[in-house]
Coordinates of C-alpha atoms and ligand atoms in Angstrom, one line a residue:
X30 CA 98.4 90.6 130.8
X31 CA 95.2 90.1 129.6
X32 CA 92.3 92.7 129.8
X33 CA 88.4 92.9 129.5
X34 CA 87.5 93.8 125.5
X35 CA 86.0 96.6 127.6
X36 CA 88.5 99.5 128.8
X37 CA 87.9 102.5 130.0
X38 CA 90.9 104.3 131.1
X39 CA 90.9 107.6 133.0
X40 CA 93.0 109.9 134.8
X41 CA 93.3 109.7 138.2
X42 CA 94.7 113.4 139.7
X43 CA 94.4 116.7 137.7
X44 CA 95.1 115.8 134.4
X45 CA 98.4 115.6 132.8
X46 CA 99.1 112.0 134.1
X47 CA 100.5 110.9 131.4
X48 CA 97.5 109.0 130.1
X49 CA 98.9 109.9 126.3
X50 CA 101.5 107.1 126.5
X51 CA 99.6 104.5 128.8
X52 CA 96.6 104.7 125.9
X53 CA 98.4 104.4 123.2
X54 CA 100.7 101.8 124.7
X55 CA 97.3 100.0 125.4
X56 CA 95.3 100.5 122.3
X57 CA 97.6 98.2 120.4
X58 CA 95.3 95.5 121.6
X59 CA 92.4 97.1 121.1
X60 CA 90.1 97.8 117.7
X61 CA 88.5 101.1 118.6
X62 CA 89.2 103.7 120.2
X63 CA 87.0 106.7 121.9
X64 CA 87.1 109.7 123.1
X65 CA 83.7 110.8 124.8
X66 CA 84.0 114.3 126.8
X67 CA 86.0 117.7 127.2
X68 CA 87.5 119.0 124.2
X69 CA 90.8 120.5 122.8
X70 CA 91.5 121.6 126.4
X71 CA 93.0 118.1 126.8
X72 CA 96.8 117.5 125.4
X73 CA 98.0 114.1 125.0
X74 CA 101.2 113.7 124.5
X75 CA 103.0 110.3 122.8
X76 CA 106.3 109.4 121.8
X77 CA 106.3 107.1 118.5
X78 CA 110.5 106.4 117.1
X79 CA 111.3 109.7 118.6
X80 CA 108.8 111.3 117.1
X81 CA 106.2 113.6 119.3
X82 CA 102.8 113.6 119.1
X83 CA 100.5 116.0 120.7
X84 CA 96.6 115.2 120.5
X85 CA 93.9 117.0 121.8
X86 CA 90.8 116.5 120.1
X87 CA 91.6 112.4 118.3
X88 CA 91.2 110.0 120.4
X89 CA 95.4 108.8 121.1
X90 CA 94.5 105.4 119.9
X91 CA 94.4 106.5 116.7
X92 CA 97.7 106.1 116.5
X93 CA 97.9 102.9 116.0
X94 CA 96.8 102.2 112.3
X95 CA 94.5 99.2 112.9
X96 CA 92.1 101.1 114.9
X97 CA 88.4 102.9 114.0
X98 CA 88.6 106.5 116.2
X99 CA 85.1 107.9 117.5
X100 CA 84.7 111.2 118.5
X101 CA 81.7 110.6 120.9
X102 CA 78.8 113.3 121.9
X103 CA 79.9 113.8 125.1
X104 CA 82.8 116.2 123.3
X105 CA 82.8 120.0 122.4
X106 CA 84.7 119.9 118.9
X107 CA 86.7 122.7 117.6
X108 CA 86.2 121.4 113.3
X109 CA 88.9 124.0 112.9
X110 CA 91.5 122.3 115.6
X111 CA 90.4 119.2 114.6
X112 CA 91.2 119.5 110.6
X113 CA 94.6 120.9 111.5
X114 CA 95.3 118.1 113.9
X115 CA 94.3 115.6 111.3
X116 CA 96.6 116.9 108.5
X117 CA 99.4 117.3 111.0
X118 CA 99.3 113.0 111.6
X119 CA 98.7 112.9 108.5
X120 CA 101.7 114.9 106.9
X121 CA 103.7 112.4 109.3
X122 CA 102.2 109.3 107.8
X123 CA 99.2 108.3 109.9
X124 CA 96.1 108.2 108.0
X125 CA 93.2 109.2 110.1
X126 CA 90.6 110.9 107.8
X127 CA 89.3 107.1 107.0
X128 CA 89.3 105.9 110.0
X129 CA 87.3 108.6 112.1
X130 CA 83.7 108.5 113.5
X131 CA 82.5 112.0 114.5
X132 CA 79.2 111.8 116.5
X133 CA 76.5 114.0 114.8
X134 CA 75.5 114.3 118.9
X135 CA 78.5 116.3 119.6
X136 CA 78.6 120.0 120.4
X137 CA 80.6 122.7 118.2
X138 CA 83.3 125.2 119.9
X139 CA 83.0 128.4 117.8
X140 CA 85.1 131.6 118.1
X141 CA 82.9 133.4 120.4
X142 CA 83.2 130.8 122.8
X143 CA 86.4 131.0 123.1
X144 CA 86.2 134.9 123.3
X145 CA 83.6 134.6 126.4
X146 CA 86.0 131.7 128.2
X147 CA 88.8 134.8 127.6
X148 CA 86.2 137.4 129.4
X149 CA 84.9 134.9 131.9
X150 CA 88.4 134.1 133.0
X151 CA 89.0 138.2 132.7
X152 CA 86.4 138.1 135.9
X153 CA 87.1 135.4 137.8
X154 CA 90.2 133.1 137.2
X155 CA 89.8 129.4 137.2
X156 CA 93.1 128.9 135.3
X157 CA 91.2 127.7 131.9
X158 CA 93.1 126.5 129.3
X159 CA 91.0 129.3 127.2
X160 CA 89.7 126.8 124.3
X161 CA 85.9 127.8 124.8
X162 CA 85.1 124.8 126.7
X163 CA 83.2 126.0 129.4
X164 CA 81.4 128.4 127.0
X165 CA 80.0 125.7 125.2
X166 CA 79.2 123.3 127.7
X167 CA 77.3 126.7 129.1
X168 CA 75.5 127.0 126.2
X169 CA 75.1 123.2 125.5
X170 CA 73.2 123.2 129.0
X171 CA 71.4 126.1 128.8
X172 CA 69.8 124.6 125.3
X173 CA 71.6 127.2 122.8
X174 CA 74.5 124.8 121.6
X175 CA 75.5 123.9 118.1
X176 CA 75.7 120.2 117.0
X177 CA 77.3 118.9 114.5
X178 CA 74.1 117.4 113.1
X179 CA 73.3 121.1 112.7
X180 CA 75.9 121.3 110.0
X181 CA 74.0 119.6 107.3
X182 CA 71.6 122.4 107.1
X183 CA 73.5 125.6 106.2
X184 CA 70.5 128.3 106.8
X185 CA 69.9 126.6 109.8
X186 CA 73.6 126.3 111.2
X187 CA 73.5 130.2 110.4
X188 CA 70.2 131.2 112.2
X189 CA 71.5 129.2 115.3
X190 CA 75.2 131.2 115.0
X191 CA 73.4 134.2 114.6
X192 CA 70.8 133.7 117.4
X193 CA 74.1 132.3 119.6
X194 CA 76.3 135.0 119.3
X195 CA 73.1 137.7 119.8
X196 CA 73.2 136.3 123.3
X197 CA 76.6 136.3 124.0
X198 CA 77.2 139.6 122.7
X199 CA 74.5 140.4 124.9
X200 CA 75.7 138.9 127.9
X201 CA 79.2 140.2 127.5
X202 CA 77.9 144.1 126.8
X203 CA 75.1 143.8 129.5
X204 CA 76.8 141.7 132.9
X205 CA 80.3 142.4 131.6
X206 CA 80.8 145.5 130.1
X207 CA 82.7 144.7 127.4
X208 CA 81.8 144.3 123.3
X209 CA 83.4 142.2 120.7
X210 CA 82.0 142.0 116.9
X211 CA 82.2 138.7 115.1
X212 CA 80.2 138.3 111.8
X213 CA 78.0 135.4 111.8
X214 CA 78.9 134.8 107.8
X215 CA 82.1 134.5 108.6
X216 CA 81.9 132.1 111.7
X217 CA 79.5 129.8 109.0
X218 CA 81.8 130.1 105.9
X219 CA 84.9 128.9 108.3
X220 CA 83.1 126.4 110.0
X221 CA 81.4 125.0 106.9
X222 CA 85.0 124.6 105.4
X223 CA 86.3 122.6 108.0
X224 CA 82.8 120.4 107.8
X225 CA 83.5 119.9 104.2
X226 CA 87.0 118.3 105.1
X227 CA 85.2 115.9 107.8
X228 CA 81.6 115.0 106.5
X229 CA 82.2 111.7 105.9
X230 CA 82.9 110.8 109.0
X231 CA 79.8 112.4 111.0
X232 CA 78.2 109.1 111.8
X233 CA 75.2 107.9 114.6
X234 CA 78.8 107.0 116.7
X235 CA 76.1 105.7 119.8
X236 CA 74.8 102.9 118.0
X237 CA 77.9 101.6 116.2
X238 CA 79.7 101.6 119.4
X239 CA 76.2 99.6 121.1
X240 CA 76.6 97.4 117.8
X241 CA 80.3 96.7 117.2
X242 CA 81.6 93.3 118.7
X243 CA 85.0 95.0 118.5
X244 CA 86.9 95.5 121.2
X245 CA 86.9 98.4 122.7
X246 CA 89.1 102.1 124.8
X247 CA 87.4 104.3 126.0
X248 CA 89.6 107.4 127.0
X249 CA 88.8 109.9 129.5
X250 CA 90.6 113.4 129.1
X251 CA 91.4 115.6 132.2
X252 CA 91.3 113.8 135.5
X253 CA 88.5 112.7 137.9
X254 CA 89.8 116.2 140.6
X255 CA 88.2 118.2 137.6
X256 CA 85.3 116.5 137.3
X257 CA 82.6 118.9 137.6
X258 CA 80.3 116.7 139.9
X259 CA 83.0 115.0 142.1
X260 CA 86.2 117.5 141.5
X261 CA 87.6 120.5 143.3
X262 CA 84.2 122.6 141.8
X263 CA 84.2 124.9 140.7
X264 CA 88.2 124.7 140.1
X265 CA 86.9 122.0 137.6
X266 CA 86.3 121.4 133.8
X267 CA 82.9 122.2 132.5
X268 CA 82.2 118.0 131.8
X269 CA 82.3 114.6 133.8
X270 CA 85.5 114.0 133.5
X271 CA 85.3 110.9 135.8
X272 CA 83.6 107.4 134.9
X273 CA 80.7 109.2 135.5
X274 CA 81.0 111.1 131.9
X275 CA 81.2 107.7 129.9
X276 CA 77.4 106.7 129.6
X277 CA 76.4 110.3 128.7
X278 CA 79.5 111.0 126.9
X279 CA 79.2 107.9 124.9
X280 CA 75.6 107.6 124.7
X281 CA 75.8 103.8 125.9
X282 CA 73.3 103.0 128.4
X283 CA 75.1 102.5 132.0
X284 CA 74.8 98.4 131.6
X285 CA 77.3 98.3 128.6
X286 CA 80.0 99.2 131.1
X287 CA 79.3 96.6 133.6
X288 CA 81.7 93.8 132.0
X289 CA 84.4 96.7 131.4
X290 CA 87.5 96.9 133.4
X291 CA 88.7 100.8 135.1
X292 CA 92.2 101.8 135.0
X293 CA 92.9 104.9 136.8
X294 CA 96.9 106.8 135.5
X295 CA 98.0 108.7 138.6
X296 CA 101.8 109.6 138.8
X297 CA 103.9 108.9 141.6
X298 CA 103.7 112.7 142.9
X299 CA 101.1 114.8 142.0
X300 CA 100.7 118.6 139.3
X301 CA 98.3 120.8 138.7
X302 CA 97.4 123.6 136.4
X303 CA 95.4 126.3 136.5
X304 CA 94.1 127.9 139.9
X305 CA 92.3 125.4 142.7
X306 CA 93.2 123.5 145.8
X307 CA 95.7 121.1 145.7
X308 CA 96.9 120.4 150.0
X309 CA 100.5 118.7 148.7
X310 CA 101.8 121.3 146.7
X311 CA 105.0 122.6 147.1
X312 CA 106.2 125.8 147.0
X313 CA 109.4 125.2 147.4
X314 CA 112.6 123.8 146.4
X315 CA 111.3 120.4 146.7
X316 CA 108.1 121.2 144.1
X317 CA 110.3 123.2 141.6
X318 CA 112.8 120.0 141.3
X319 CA 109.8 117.7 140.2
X320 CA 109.1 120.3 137.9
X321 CA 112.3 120.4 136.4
X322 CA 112.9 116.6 136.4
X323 CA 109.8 115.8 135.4
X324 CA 109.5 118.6 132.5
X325 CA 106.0 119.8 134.1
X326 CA 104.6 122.4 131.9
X327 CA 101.3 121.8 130.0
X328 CA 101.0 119.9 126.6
X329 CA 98.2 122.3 125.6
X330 CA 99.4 126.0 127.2
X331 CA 103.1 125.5 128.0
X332 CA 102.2 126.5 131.9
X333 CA 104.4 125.3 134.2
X334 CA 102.4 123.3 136.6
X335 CA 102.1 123.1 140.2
X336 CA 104.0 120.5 141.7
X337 CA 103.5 118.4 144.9
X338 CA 103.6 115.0 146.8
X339 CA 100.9 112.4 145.7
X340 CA 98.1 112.5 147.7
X341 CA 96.7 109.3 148.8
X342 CA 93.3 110.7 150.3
X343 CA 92.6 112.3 146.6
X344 CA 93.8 108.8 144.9
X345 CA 91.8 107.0 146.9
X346 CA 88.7 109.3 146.3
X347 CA 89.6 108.6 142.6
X348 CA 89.5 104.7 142.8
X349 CA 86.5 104.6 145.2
X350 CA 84.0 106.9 142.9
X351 CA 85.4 105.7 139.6
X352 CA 85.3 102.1 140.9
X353 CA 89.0 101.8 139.4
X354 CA 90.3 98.2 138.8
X355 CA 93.5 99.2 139.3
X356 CA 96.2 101.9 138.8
X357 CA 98.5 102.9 136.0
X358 CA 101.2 104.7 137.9
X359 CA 103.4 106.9 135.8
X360 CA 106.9 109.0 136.1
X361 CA 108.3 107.1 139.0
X362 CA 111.8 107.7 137.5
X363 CA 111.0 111.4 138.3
X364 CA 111.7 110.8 141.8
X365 CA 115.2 108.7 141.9
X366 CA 117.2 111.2 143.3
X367 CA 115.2 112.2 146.1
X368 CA 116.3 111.6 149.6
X369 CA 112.9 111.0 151.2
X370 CA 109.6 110.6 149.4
X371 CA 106.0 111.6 151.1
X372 CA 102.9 110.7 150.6
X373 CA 99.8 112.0 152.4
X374 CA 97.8 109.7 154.0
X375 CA 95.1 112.5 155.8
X376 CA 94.5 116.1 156.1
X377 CA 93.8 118.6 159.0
X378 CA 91.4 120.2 159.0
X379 CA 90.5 123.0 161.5
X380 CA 91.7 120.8 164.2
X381 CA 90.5 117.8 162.7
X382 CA 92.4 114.5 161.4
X383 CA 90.4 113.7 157.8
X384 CA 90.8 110.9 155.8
X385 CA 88.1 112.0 152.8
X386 CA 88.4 114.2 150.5
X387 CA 86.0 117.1 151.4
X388 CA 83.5 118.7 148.5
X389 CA 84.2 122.2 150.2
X390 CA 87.2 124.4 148.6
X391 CA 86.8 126.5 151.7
X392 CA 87.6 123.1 153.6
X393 CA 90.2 121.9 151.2
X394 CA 92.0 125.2 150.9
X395 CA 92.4 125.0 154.5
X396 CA 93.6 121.0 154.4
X397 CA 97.1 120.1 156.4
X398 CA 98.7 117.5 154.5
X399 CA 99.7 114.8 157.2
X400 CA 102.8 113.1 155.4
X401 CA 103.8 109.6 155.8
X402 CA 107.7 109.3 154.6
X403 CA 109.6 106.6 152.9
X404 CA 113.2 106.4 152.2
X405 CA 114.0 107.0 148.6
X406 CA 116.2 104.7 146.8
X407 CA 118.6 107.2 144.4
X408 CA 118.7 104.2 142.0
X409 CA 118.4 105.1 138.6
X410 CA 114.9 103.4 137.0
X411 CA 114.3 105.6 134.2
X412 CA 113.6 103.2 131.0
X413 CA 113.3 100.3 133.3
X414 CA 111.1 97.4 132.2
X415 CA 111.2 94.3 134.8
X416 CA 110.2 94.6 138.0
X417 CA 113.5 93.0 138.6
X418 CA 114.9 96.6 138.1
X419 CA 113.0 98.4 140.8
X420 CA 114.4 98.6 143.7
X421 CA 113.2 97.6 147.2
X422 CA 112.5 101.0 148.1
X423 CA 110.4 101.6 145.4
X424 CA 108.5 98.3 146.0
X425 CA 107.7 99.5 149.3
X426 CA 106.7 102.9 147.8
X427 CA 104.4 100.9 145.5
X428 CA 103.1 98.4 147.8
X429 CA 102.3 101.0 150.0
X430 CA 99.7 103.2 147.5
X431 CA 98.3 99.3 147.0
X432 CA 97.6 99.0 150.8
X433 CA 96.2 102.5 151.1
X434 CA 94.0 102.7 148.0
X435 CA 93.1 98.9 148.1
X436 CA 93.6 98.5 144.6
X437 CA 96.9 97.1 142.9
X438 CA 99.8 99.0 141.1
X439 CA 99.0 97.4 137.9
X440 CA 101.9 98.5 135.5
X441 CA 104.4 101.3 135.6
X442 CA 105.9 104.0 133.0
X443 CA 109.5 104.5 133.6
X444 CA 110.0 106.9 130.6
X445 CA 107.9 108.4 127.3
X446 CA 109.2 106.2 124.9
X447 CA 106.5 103.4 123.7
X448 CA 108.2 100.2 125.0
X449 CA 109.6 101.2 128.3
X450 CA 107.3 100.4 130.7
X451 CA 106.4 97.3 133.7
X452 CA 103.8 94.9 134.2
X453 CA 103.2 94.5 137.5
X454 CA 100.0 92.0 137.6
X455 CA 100.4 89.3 135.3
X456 CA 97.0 88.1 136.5
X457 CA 94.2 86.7 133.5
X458 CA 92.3 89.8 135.6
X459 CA 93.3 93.1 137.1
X460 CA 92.4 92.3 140.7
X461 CA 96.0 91.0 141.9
X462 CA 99.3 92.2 141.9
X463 CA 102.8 90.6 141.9
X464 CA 104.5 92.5 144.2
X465 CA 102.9 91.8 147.5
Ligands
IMP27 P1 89.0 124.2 130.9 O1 88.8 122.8 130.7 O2 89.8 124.8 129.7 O3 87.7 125.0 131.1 O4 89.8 124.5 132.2 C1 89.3 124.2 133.5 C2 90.4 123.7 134.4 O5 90.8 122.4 134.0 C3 91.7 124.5 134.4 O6 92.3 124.4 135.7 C4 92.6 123.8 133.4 O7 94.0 124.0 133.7 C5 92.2 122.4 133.7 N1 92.4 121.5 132.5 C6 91.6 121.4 131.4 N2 92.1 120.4 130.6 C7 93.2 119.9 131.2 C8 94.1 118.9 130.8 O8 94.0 118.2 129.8 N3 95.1 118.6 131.7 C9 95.2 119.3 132.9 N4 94.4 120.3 133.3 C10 93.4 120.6 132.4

């Protein structure tokens, strides 16, 4: 399989589709490796010779020893999260410290922003995953964030803390009611620790990726349904965490991506965390046994997630806006001992027969799943690697999400581990798919 030196890869549901694996499966062909929105919220999770690996703030290609990481603008970077999750790969034999870009573009998360997401959440649950992301976004937007460039200049980096948490001490007395005291020394003195530990790898991270002839991943965190433009808003993350993040997230200009090639991860049901619509779940038996045979509780917060059919209408939405290639689909061993296996294929709404996915929650909260059903195949495929292995029923399964999405099935994950996975296009392009 060969793919574009370009590749952007991005999760195609709500997150947690097991992008962790796919990119770092991936980014053994690839020379460097980029993260380019959200933050710590995201938890990548990667099995290397039995050993686990969680990341939520390196890019997962990093890894892989050959590669440069970047940490791009488009992220909010927690220096302290970050330092710990460097020595941790490092303590296990990765070195990463030489090997890092951090964009001096990128936005801080300080302490008090993670103690407003906790207040904010206090007063109106969106199911955060209560790392201060949507805090400093907020502020980030509203023209009161903290860069990294900012770091450099010590009486500067404390007038800016000290004018930052003014106003959110402020905002929390005044619209919430509630006080909280944080000293500004002591959010600099931490902070500046962690720098020291990092310096040398703050970097202008925009023009060495416009300049590099390496090849390049580009790895979206989250999933396009929490995309705060084209996701379940405002059941969302506070960034684009769709292809619509990578230019601004990256600093590229829109052009650089036109030779790259989209790969959307979806599993072959569907989870969610945190609060928001989501018209497959289920609430019953059926929803609790994917969670149990799928071990669905969150990399990042250990919540157990919300479990469902995969939803065809919200994949589709994914490929169409994202202008996916093709898609990754993971976890298909999760459902070998089902009976029958649905997919939805439209929603009712009010009446109505809908085949888009609707902006409104109101609309979406109200949404009928209309099923289509497929016998399943109680064959066991977990570690599989040919698609000799798969059995008919699951080709039908497969060619069926093809048909409806109009992209192929490009490869499939049939467990955690590294090497156990399928290609399903052997095409010089992604654009074709050997399974009909
Ligand atoms: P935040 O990104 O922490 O502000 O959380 C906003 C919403 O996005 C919540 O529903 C979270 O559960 C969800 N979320 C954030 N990051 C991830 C992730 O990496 N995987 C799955 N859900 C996420």
């Amino acid at each position: 399989m060969k793919l574009s030196k370009k590749l952007v890869i991005l999760g195609a549901q709500w997150g947690d589709e097991g992008k962790g694996k796919i990119v770092d499966l991936l980014s053994a062909d690839y020379e460097v490796v980029v993260r380019y929105q959200g933050g710590s919220n995201a938890g990548h999770t990667v099995m290397v010779n039995g050993q686990k690996f969680i990341l939520h703030l390196l890019p997962t290609g990093i890894l892989h020893t050959h590669t440069v990481g970047v940490i791009a603008q488009g992220m909010v970077v927690d220096l302290e999260l970050l330092v710990e999750e460097i020595k941790d790969i490092e303590s296990k034999g990765i070195s990463v410290k030489d090997r890092l870009l951090i964009s001096e573009r990128a936005h801080l998360v300080l302490p008090y922003h993670k103690t407003l997401d906790a207040l904010l959440e206090k007063k109106g649950k969106i199911g955060t995953t209560l790392r201060g992301i949507g805090p400093a976004y907020m502020l980030k937007h509203a023209r009161k964030g903290i860069r990294v460039c900012d770091l450099w200049d010590k009486d500067r980096f404390y007038s800016l803390v000290k004018d930052n948490l003014e106003l959110v001490e402020e905002l929390c007395k005044k619209v919430y009611c509630e006080s909280f005291e944080m000293k500004a020394e002591e959010v600099v003195e931490k902070t500046l620790e962690n720098f020291e530990y990092i310096k040398h790898c703050v970097a202008d991270a925009s023009n060495y990726l416009l300049n590099t002839k390496k090849s390049i991943l580009f790895e979206g965190a989250q999933g396009v349904l929490l995309d705060v433009d084209i996701g379940t808003y405002p059941y969302v993350t506070s960034s684009n965490s769709s292809a619509l993040g990578l230019s601004a997230g990256t600093g590229l200009p829109p052009k650089f991506f036109s030779d790259a090639e989209f790969l959307g991860v979806s599993k072959a049901y569907a989870t969610r965390v945190g609060e928001g619509p989501f018209p497959t779940e289920l609430k019953d038996e059926t929803g609790q046994l994917l969670r149990e045979r799928g071990g669905e509780y969150g990399a990042t917060t250990g919540r157990p997630r919300r479990c469902g059919w995969l939803d065809l209408v919200a994949l589709r939405h994914a490929v169409n806006l994202n202008g996916l290639d093709g898609i990754v689909l993971t976890k298909l061993d999760v459902l070998d001992s089902f009976e029958e296996i649905k997919v939805c294929v439209a929603y009712k709404i009010e009446d109505k027969v809908v085949d888009t996915f609707p902006a409104s929650v109101s609309l979406l909260e109200k949404a009928q799943p209309i099923y289509k059903s497929f016998e399943g195949w109680r064959k066991d495929t977990h570690g599989a690697t040919s698609p000799e292995d798969l059995p008919e029923q699951a080709l039908s399964y497969l060619r069926f999400i093809q048909e409806f999405t109009g992209v192929p099935v490009v490869m499939l994950s049939t467990s955690p581990e590294r090497d156990k996975y399928i290609w399903l296009s052997y095409e010089e392009r992604v654009g074709s798919s050997n399974i009909g």
